[in-house]
Amino acid sequence: MTYSVVFMGTPQFAVPILEALIQSADYQVKAVVTQPDRPQGRKHQLVASPVKVAALAHDVPILQPDKMLHSPEMAEIIALQPDFIITAAFGQFLPTALLAAAKIAAVNTHASLLPKYRGGAPVHYAIMNGDKETGVSIMYMVKKMDAGDVIDQVKVPILSSDNVGTMFEKLSFAGRDLLMDTLPKIITGQIHPKPQNEALVSFSPNITHEQQALNFEKETAQALDWHVRGLYPTHPAYTVVDKKRMKLIDVTPLDITTTLLPGQVVIKNKKQFSVAAANGTVLQINALQPAGKPKMLIQDYLNGVGNHYDVNDVWAENIEL
């Protein structure tokens, strides 16, 4: 028997999950719902979401409502009477009437170990908070954000080399495998959903511009490392150098201390550039992106626009622009 699916998702995280459903003989994806095309870049050209691109490649009908409630698209989905409504980082609340349209279940693939990190940026917060692991939860959808009963979970370690980009990829494939393993159990009733413990709930709201600013005076080298990795590449973190924003791409907290003030250069040679952070800690800068320039390794920076900096100079100014 083949079960009908309406799939809802937007970013690259959702693409492997969608493709697994399309390629499976057990499911028929009747429609893909994703966010409207958004303007990007300096020319503000409309860009389709990764999920839309994937759906187009497989000739799956696409719906792109601005808001789901009372929309023509919502009526179309309800008319399809799908067995499953499956979401993965869709980005909109779904009305109760829509959830009820799923004949078997409406489930969400969420990139955290619920009840931790409900909301739109769970991977970012897991890394920024220095967590050693995160994961994916398959849960029943309810009107309240990410609050449904959890059907199953899988844990995924966060390595010191991971950033948001690498973790999204790992979690995407982990979520794909977990969902494809869970759906048959939902169909046959071989599941034991668990209500979330409300006392353990935490939230991960969307990243703000203010959160992208680094502060060498208040953050230790380890905290700065978590901060940089927890925002790259979706919302690169920055400090201020020569009164201009300097995005940090890759950094390493060093196992040394300094008496220099936060922001001052501690080490500079042809291959290494390190800066003092809070509590006498030291942060090595491996890759960065000066304002108006491409990303570059620290060696290239030191051979060019950063050549004039020396030990004891103030580099990170901690000034809000």
Short mmCIF file of C-alpha atoms in Angstrom, two decimals:
data_model
loop_
_atom_site.label_atom_id
_atom_site.label_comp_id
_atom_site.label_asym_id
_atom_site.label_seq_id
_atom_site.Cartn_x
_atom_site.Cartn_y
_atom_site.Cartn_z
CA MET A 1 0.00 0.00 0.00
CA THR A 2 1.16 3.51 -0.82
CA TYR A 3 0.53 6.34 1.64
CA SER A 4 -0.03 9.91 0.47
CA VAL A 5 2.08 12.72 1.90
CA VAL A 6 2.02 16.50 1.89
CA PHE A 7 5.54 17.64 2.74
CA MET A 8 6.34 21.06 4.21
CA GLY A 9 9.87 22.40 4.48
CA THR A 10 12.12 25.22 3.35
CA PRO A 11 15.92 25.02 3.95
CA GLN A 12 18.52 22.49 2.83
CA PHE A 13 17.96 20.58 6.09
CA ALA A 14 14.63 19.39 4.72
CA VAL A 15 15.84 18.31 1.27
CA PRO A 16 17.22 14.80 2.08
CA ILE A 17 14.03 14.09 4.02
CA LEU A 18 11.85 15.12 1.07
CA GLU A 19 13.96 13.14 -1.41
CA ALA A 20 13.76 10.00 0.73
CA LEU A 21 9.97 10.23 0.72
CA ILE A 22 9.88 10.81 -3.05
CA GLN A 23 12.19 7.87 -3.74
CA SER A 24 10.34 5.45 -1.46
CA ALA A 25 7.77 3.15 -3.05
CA ASP A 26 5.75 3.30 0.18
CA TYR A 27 4.86 6.99 -0.09
CA GLN A 28 3.48 9.35 -2.71
CA VAL A 29 4.26 13.04 -2.21
CA LYS A 30 1.12 14.78 -3.44
CA ALA A 31 2.41 18.31 -2.83
CA VAL A 32 5.35 20.20 -1.40
CA VAL A 33 4.69 23.33 0.63
CA THR A 34 7.54 25.80 1.10
CA GLN A 35 8.08 29.47 1.84
CA PRO A 36 7.67 32.01 -0.98
CA ASP A 37 10.73 32.95 -3.02
CA ARG A 38 12.72 35.62 -1.14
CA PRO A 39 14.93 38.46 -2.43
CA GLN A 40 18.61 37.85 -1.77
CA GLY A 41 21.91 39.57 -2.47
CA ARG A 42 22.62 43.13 -3.42
CA LYS A 43 20.39 42.92 -6.48
CA HIS A 44 17.51 41.52 -4.38
CA GLN A 45 16.82 38.78 -6.89
CA LEU A 46 14.09 36.33 -5.94
CA VAL A 47 15.58 33.00 -4.91
CA ALA A 48 13.68 29.73 -4.51
CA SER A 49 14.10 27.71 -1.32
CA PRO A 50 16.22 24.54 -1.49
CA VAL A 51 13.05 22.51 -0.95
CA LYS A 52 11.37 24.19 -3.94
CA VAL A 53 14.40 23.44 -6.10
CA ALA A 54 14.26 19.78 -5.08
CA ALA A 55 10.50 19.57 -5.70
CA LEU A 56 10.89 21.09 -9.17
CA ALA A 57 13.55 18.51 -9.99
CA HIS A 58 11.05 15.74 -9.21
CA ASP A 59 8.01 17.43 -10.81
CA VAL A 60 6.11 17.53 -7.52
CA PRO A 61 3.36 20.18 -7.25
CA ILE A 62 4.49 23.17 -5.17
CA LEU A 63 2.48 25.46 -2.90
CA GLN A 64 3.97 28.68 -1.45
CA PRO A 65 1.54 30.47 0.88
CA ASP A 66 2.59 33.74 2.52
CA LYS A 67 0.50 32.71 5.51
CA MET A 68 -1.21 29.38 5.81
CA LEU A 69 -4.36 30.34 7.74
CA HIS A 70 -7.40 30.86 5.46
CA SER A 71 -5.17 30.64 2.37
CA PRO A 72 -6.18 28.96 -0.91
CA GLU A 73 -3.17 26.69 -0.41
CA MET A 74 -4.55 25.48 2.92
CA ALA A 75 -7.82 24.57 1.22
CA GLU A 76 -5.89 22.67 -1.46
CA ILE A 77 -4.00 20.65 1.15
CA ILE A 78 -7.17 19.77 3.04
CA ALA A 79 -8.80 18.71 -0.24
CA LEU A 80 -5.93 16.30 -0.90
CA GLN A 81 -6.83 14.38 2.29
CA PRO A 82 -3.25 13.14 2.75
CA ASP A 83 -2.41 10.23 4.99
CA PHE A 84 0.51 12.20 6.39
CA ILE A 85 1.45 15.83 6.74
CA ILE A 86 5.20 15.90 7.35
CA THR A 87 7.16 19.03 8.16
CA ALA A 88 10.87 19.76 8.49
CA ALA A 89 11.88 23.36 9.19
CA PHE A 90 8.92 24.77 7.28
CA GLY A 91 8.90 28.12 9.10
CA GLN A 92 5.18 28.77 9.67
CA PHE A 93 2.60 27.82 12.26
CA LEU A 94 0.04 25.33 10.99
CA PRO A 95 -3.63 25.82 11.91
CA THR A 96 -5.38 23.05 13.84
CA ALA A 97 -7.82 22.51 10.98
CA LEU A 98 -4.91 21.77 8.68
CA LEU A 99 -3.26 19.35 11.09
CA ALA A 100 -6.56 17.53 11.42
CA ALA A 101 -6.61 16.94 7.65
CA ALA A 102 -3.95 14.23 7.94
CA LYS A 103 -5.79 10.91 7.99
CA ILE A 104 -3.01 9.08 9.85
CA ALA A 105 -0.75 11.73 11.43
CA ALA A 106 0.80 15.18 11.18
CA VAL A 107 4.42 14.90 12.30
CA ASN A 108 7.40 17.22 12.50
CA THR A 109 11.12 16.48 12.13
CA HIS A 110 12.75 18.92 14.55
CA ALA A 111 16.51 19.42 14.89
CA SER A 112 16.84 19.21 18.67
CA LEU A 113 16.34 16.83 21.56
CA LEU A 114 12.96 18.14 22.65
CA PRO A 115 11.87 19.64 24.99
CA LYS A 116 15.22 21.43 24.60
CA TYR A 117 15.38 24.19 21.99
CA ARG A 118 11.87 24.61 20.71
CA GLY A 119 11.80 27.23 17.96
CA GLY A 120 13.48 28.27 14.75
CA ALA A 121 17.22 28.06 15.54
CA PRO A 122 17.85 24.93 17.63
CA VAL A 123 21.17 24.04 16.00
CA HIS A 124 22.58 27.53 16.49
CA TYR A 125 21.79 27.58 20.20
CA ALA A 126 23.09 24.07 20.82
CA ILE A 127 26.52 25.06 19.49
CA MET A 128 26.54 28.56 21.01
CA ASN A 129 25.74 27.10 24.42
CA GLY A 130 28.61 24.64 24.19
CA ASP A 131 26.45 21.51 24.13
CA LYS A 132 28.31 18.26 23.47
CA GLU A 133 25.39 16.73 21.59
CA THR A 134 22.11 17.55 19.95
CA GLY A 135 19.81 15.46 17.79
CA VAL A 136 16.52 15.10 15.96
CA SER A 137 13.03 14.54 17.36
CA ILE A 138 10.04 13.15 15.49
CA MET A 139 6.94 14.55 17.14
CA TYR A 140 3.23 14.88 16.63
CA MET A 141 2.30 18.41 15.62
CA VAL A 142 0.00 20.53 17.76
CA LYS A 143 -0.91 24.19 17.49
CA LYS A 144 1.65 25.19 20.15
CA MET A 145 5.19 25.52 18.77
CA ASP A 146 7.17 22.25 18.90
CA ALA A 147 5.11 21.09 21.89
CA GLY A 148 3.65 17.82 20.63
CA ASP A 149 4.32 14.37 22.04
CA VAL A 150 7.71 12.97 20.99
CA ILE A 151 7.54 9.74 19.02
CA ASP A 152 11.27 9.05 18.73
CA GLN A 153 14.67 10.76 18.94
CA VAL A 154 18.24 10.23 17.79
CA LYS A 155 21.32 11.85 19.35
CA VAL A 156 24.15 13.35 17.29
CA PRO A 157 27.48 14.47 18.83
CA ILE A 158 28.72 18.04 18.32
CA LEU A 159 32.44 17.98 17.59
CA SER A 160 34.82 20.88 18.25
CA SER A 161 35.19 21.20 14.48
CA ASP A 162 31.44 21.48 13.83
CA ASN A 163 29.60 24.66 12.90
CA VAL A 164 25.96 25.23 12.00
CA GLY A 165 26.60 24.16 8.41
CA THR A 166 28.17 20.80 9.25
CA MET A 167 25.63 20.07 11.99
CA PHE A 168 22.68 20.86 9.73
CA GLU A 169 24.02 18.31 7.24
CA LYS A 170 24.54 15.63 9.90
CA LEU A 171 21.13 16.27 11.46
CA SER A 172 19.42 16.31 8.08
CA PHE A 173 20.54 12.77 7.28
CA ALA A 174 19.92 11.61 10.84
CA GLY A 175 16.41 13.08 10.63
CA ARG A 176 15.79 11.43 7.27
CA ASP A 177 16.75 8.01 8.58
CA LEU A 178 14.78 8.43 11.80
CA LEU A 179 11.64 9.57 9.98
CA MET A 180 11.75 6.74 7.44
CA ASP A 181 12.14 4.28 10.32
CA THR A 182 9.35 5.90 12.35
CA LEU A 183 6.58 6.24 9.73
CA PRO A 184 5.93 2.47 9.37
CA LYS A 185 5.72 2.19 13.16
CA ILE A 186 3.12 4.98 13.23
CA ILE A 187 1.11 3.15 10.58
CA THR A 188 1.16 -0.13 12.51
CA GLY A 189 0.76 1.48 15.94
CA GLN A 190 4.14 0.27 17.21
CA ILE A 191 5.02 3.53 18.93
CA HIS A 192 4.87 4.92 22.44
CA PRO A 193 4.78 8.73 22.22
CA LYS A 194 5.99 10.63 25.28
CA PRO A 195 4.60 14.01 26.41
CA GLN A 196 7.29 16.66 26.74
CA ASN A 197 8.30 17.66 30.26
CA GLU A 198 7.29 21.32 30.39
CA ALA A 199 9.71 21.93 33.28
CA LEU A 200 12.62 21.18 30.92
CA VAL A 201 11.49 23.34 28.00
CA SER A 202 13.95 25.83 26.51
CA PHE A 203 13.60 27.99 23.41
CA SER A 204 15.71 28.89 20.40
CA PRO A 205 14.19 31.97 18.77
CA ASN A 206 15.46 33.12 15.39
CA ILE A 207 18.90 34.73 15.44
CA THR A 208 18.92 38.53 15.66
CA HIS A 209 21.45 41.01 14.26
CA GLU A 210 22.48 41.85 17.82
CA GLN A 211 23.47 38.23 18.47
CA GLN A 212 25.99 38.34 15.65
CA ALA A 213 28.20 40.83 17.52
CA LEU A 214 31.16 39.31 19.37
CA ASN A 215 32.49 40.86 22.57
CA PHE A 216 36.08 40.04 23.45
CA GLU A 217 35.73 41.87 26.77
CA LYS A 218 32.87 39.68 28.02
CA GLU A 219 33.40 36.37 26.21
CA THR A 220 36.24 33.94 26.86
CA ALA A 221 38.10 32.37 23.96
CA GLN A 222 36.00 29.21 24.35
CA ALA A 223 32.75 31.21 24.40
CA LEU A 224 33.87 33.13 21.30
CA ASP A 225 34.63 29.83 19.55
CA TRP A 226 31.13 28.54 20.35
CA HIS A 227 29.66 31.88 19.26
CA VAL A 228 31.46 31.84 15.89
CA ARG A 229 30.71 28.18 15.14
CA GLY A 230 27.12 28.58 16.34
CA LEU A 231 26.41 31.23 13.71
CA TYR A 232 28.47 30.21 10.70
CA PRO A 233 27.61 30.13 7.84
CA THR A 234 24.00 31.31 8.19
CA HIS A 235 24.59 34.43 10.33
CA PRO A 236 28.37 35.06 10.49
CA ALA A 237 29.54 36.58 13.77
CA TYR A 238 31.60 39.75 13.66
CA THR A 239 33.85 42.02 15.65
CA VAL A 240 34.93 45.55 14.77
CA VAL A 241 38.39 46.21 13.32
CA ASP A 242 39.44 49.67 12.10
CA LYS A 243 35.84 50.84 12.68
CA LYS A 244 34.54 48.25 10.19
CA ARG A 245 32.85 44.92 10.69
CA MET A 246 35.13 41.91 10.52
CA LYS A 247 33.35 38.58 10.14
CA LEU A 248 35.06 35.66 11.84
CA ILE A 249 34.81 32.37 9.96
CA ASP A 250 37.05 29.95 11.87
CA VAL A 251 38.74 30.36 15.26
CA THR A 252 40.46 28.20 17.89
CA PRO A 253 40.64 28.78 21.65
CA LEU A 254 44.26 28.31 22.75
CA ASP A 255 45.39 26.60 25.92
CA ILE A 256 47.45 29.59 27.06
CA THR A 257 46.77 32.76 29.06
CA THR A 258 47.78 36.40 28.69
CA THR A 259 47.90 39.58 30.72
CA LEU A 260 47.02 41.69 27.69
CA LEU A 261 43.63 43.37 27.53
CA PRO A 262 40.77 41.82 25.52
CA GLY A 263 41.11 42.69 21.86
CA GLN A 264 44.90 43.09 21.91
CA VAL A 265 47.14 41.03 19.63
CA VAL A 266 48.91 38.28 21.61
CA ILE A 267 50.69 36.35 18.85
CA LYS A 268 51.56 37.39 15.32
CA ASN A 269 53.79 35.62 12.85
CA LYS A 270 53.49 34.54 9.21
CA LYS A 271 51.07 31.73 10.00
CA GLN A 272 49.43 32.61 13.31
CA PHE A 273 47.38 35.49 14.67
CA SER A 274 45.90 35.37 18.17
CA VAL A 275 43.94 37.91 20.20
CA ALA A 276 43.25 38.30 23.93
CA ALA A 277 39.71 37.58 25.12
CA ALA A 278 37.98 37.73 28.51
CA ASN A 279 39.62 36.34 31.66
CA GLY A 280 43.09 36.24 30.12
CA THR A 281 42.14 33.67 27.50
CA VAL A 282 43.51 33.71 23.95
CA LEU A 283 41.68 33.17 20.67
CA GLN A 284 43.47 32.14 17.50
CA ILE A 285 41.97 33.53 14.28
CA ASN A 286 42.13 31.02 11.40
CA ALA A 287 39.85 32.55 8.76
CA LEU A 288 37.93 35.79 8.46
CA GLN A 289 36.19 38.15 6.06
CA PRO A 290 36.97 41.89 6.12
CA ALA A 291 34.20 44.26 5.10
CA GLY A 292 33.78 44.35 1.32
CA LYS A 293 36.30 41.55 0.75
CA PRO A 294 36.08 37.78 0.22
CA LYS A 295 36.68 35.19 2.91
CA MET A 296 40.36 34.58 3.49
CA LEU A 297 42.73 32.47 5.55
CA ILE A 298 44.64 34.33 8.23
CA GLN A 299 47.91 34.00 6.28
CA ASP A 300 46.38 35.92 3.37
CA TYR A 301 45.00 38.56 5.73
CA LEU A 302 48.39 39.05 7.40
CA ASN A 303 50.07 39.35 4.02
CA GLY A 304 47.58 42.04 3.00
CA VAL A 305 45.25 44.38 4.87
CA GLY A 306 46.21 43.01 8.30
CA ASN A 307 49.95 43.29 7.80
CA HIS A 308 50.34 46.43 9.94
CA TYR A 309 49.07 44.84 13.17
CA ASP A 310 51.64 43.76 15.72
CA VAL A 311 51.73 42.26 19.21
CA ASN A 312 50.07 44.54 21.82
CA ASP A 313 48.06 46.43 19.17
CA VAL A 314 44.30 46.64 19.70
CA TRP A 315 42.65 44.59 16.97
CA ALA A 316 39.10 43.72 18.12
CA GLU A 317 37.51 47.01 19.19
CA ASN A 318 34.16 45.75 20.59
CA ILE A 319 32.34 48.73 19.10
CA GLU A 320 28.76 48.42 17.94
CA LEU A 321 28.17 49.81 14.47
#
